[in-house]
């Protein structure tokens, strides 16, 4: 089964541009309440995922909590602690397995590495439960 069935399209996903300032990025993350979000470049290509922890450690280690620096510094200068490796939209569900176990969401890119959306762990778990309950109902109907 192709993973596109589970895709949450980019138009419905909160993400950052690597040229956003740290202050802009923090406002966006705070507004939506996410712990991590995808980051794309000027051409829309996926460059990584940044987490609250990434912000915290960068602010402490690199900028010493200097708000003036946060207004000037771009997300592209920040180090990402976790590698949220994307999958291709052409991937199958088996290729998604190793990613979804370790991440809350998996970024999805097209053949040009352009970010097109995410697949969440919640959606996959929901599908597995639906299948489990569906097969359980089928067994009960056959008995």
Coordinates of C-alpha atoms in Angstrom, one line a residue:
X1 CA 0.0 0.0 0.0
X2 CA 1.3 3.4 -0.9
X3 CA 1.8 5.9 1.9
X4 CA 0.0 8.7 0.1
X5 CA -3.2 7.5 1.6
X6 CA -2.0 8.7 5.0
X7 CA -0.5 12.0 3.9
X8 CA -1.4 15.2 5.6
X9 CA -0.7 17.7 2.8
X10 CA 1.7 20.6 3.2
X11 CA -1.2 23.1 3.0
X12 CA -2.5 21.6 6.3
X13 CA 0.9 21.3 8.1
X14 CA 2.7 23.9 10.2
X15 CA 6.3 24.3 9.0
X16 CA 9.1 26.8 9.1
X17 CA 11.2 28.4 6.4
X18 CA 14.9 28.2 7.2
X19 CA 15.1 32.0 6.6
X20 CA 12.6 32.7 9.4
X21 CA 14.1 34.4 12.4
X22 CA 14.3 32.5 15.7
X23 CA 11.8 34.9 17.2
X24 CA 9.3 34.2 14.3
X25 CA 9.8 30.5 14.6
X26 CA 9.3 30.5 18.4
X27 CA 6.0 32.5 18.0
X28 CA 4.8 29.9 15.4
X29 CA 5.6 26.9 17.6
X30 CA 4.1 28.6 20.6
X31 CA 0.9 29.5 18.7
X32 CA 0.3 26.0 17.5
X33 CA 1.7 24.1 20.5
X34 CA 3.8 21.7 18.6
X35 CA 7.0 20.1 20.0
X36 CA 8.6 19.9 16.6
X37 CA 8.0 21.1 13.1
X38 CA 9.5 20.5 9.6
X39 CA 11.8 23.2 8.1
X40 CA 12.0 23.9 4.4
X41 CA 14.3 26.0 2.2
X42 CA 13.5 28.7 -0.3
X43 CA 12.6 26.2 -3.0
X44 CA 10.3 24.2 -0.6
X45 CA 12.8 21.4 -0.1
X46 CA 12.8 19.6 3.3
X47 CA 16.0 20.5 5.2
X48 CA 15.1 19.0 8.6
X49 CA 12.9 19.1 11.6
X50 CA 13.4 21.4 14.5
X51 CA 12.2 20.8 18.1
X52 CA 11.6 22.8 21.2
X53 CA 14.7 21.2 22.6
X54 CA 16.7 22.4 19.6
X55 CA 15.5 26.0 20.3
X56 CA 16.3 25.7 24.0
X57 CA 19.8 24.3 23.5
X58 CA 20.7 26.8 20.7
X59 CA 19.4 29.7 22.8
X60 CA 21.4 28.6 25.8
X61 CA 24.6 27.5 24.0
X62 CA 24.8 29.8 21.0
X63 CA 23.0 32.9 21.9
X64 CA 23.1 32.9 25.7
X65 CA 19.4 33.8 25.8
X66 CA 20.0 37.1 24.0
X67 CA 16.6 38.3 22.7
X68 CA 18.3 40.8 20.4
X69 CA 20.2 38.0 18.7
X70 CA 17.0 35.9 18.4
X71 CA 15.5 38.8 16.4
X72 CA 18.4 38.7 13.9
X73 CA 19.4 35.0 13.7
X74 CA 17.8 32.7 11.1
X75 CA 16.6 29.2 11.7
X76 CA 19.1 28.0 9.1
X77 CA 21.9 28.8 11.5
X78 CA 20.5 26.4 14.2
X79 CA 21.7 22.9 14.8
X80 CA 19.0 20.2 14.7
X81 CA 19.6 17.5 17.3
X82 CA 17.3 14.9 15.7
X83 CA 17.4 13.7 12.1
X84 CA 13.8 13.3 11.0
X85 CA 14.7 11.6 7.8
X86 CA 11.9 12.1 5.2
X87 CA 10.4 9.4 3.0
X88 CA 9.4 9.7 -0.6
X89 CA 5.8 9.9 -1.6
X90 CA 6.5 6.7 -3.6
X91 CA 7.4 4.8 -0.4
X92 CA 5.3 1.9 0.7
X93 CA 4.1 1.3 4.3
X94 CA 7.0 -1.0 5.1
X95 CA 9.5 1.8 4.4
X96 CA 7.6 4.0 6.8
X97 CA 7.8 1.5 9.7
X98 CA 11.3 2.4 11.0
X99 CA 10.6 6.1 10.9
X100 CA 7.2 6.2 12.5
X101 CA 8.4 4.1 15.5
X102 CA 11.0 6.8 16.4
X103 CA 9.2 10.0 15.4
X104 CA 5.8 11.7 16.1
X105 CA 5.6 12.4 12.4
X106 CA 7.5 11.6 9.2
X107 CA 8.1 14.3 6.6
X108 CA 7.2 13.4 3.1
X109 CA 9.0 14.7 0.0
X110 CA 8.5 14.4 -3.8
X111 CA 11.2 13.2 -6.2
X112 CA 12.8 16.7 -6.1
X113 CA 13.0 16.5 -2.3
X114 CA 10.3 19.2 -2.1
X115 CA 8.3 18.9 1.2
X116 CA 4.7 17.9 0.5
X117 CA 3.4 17.0 3.9
X118 CA 3.7 14.7 6.8
X119 CA 2.4 11.3 8.1
X120 CA 1.7 11.3 11.8
X121 CA 2.1 8.4 14.2
X122 CA -1.5 9.0 15.3
X123 CA -2.9 8.4 11.8
X124 CA -0.9 5.1 11.4
X125 CA -2.0 3.9 14.9
X126 CA -5.6 4.8 14.0
X127 CA -5.3 2.8 10.8
X128 CA -3.8 -0.2 12.6
X129 CA -6.6 -0.1 15.1
X130 CA -9.2 0.2 12.4
X131 CA -7.7 -2.9 10.6
X132 CA -7.6 -4.8 13.9
X133 CA -11.2 -4.0 14.8
X134 CA -12.3 -4.7 11.2
X135 CA -10.7 -8.2 11.2
X136 CA -12.1 -8.8 14.7
X137 CA -15.6 -7.9 13.4
X138 CA -15.1 -10.2 10.3
X139 CA -14.1 -13.1 12.6
X140 CA -17.2 -12.6 14.7
X141 CA -19.4 -12.4 11.7
X142 CA -18.0 -15.7 10.4
X143 CA -18.7 -17.6 13.6

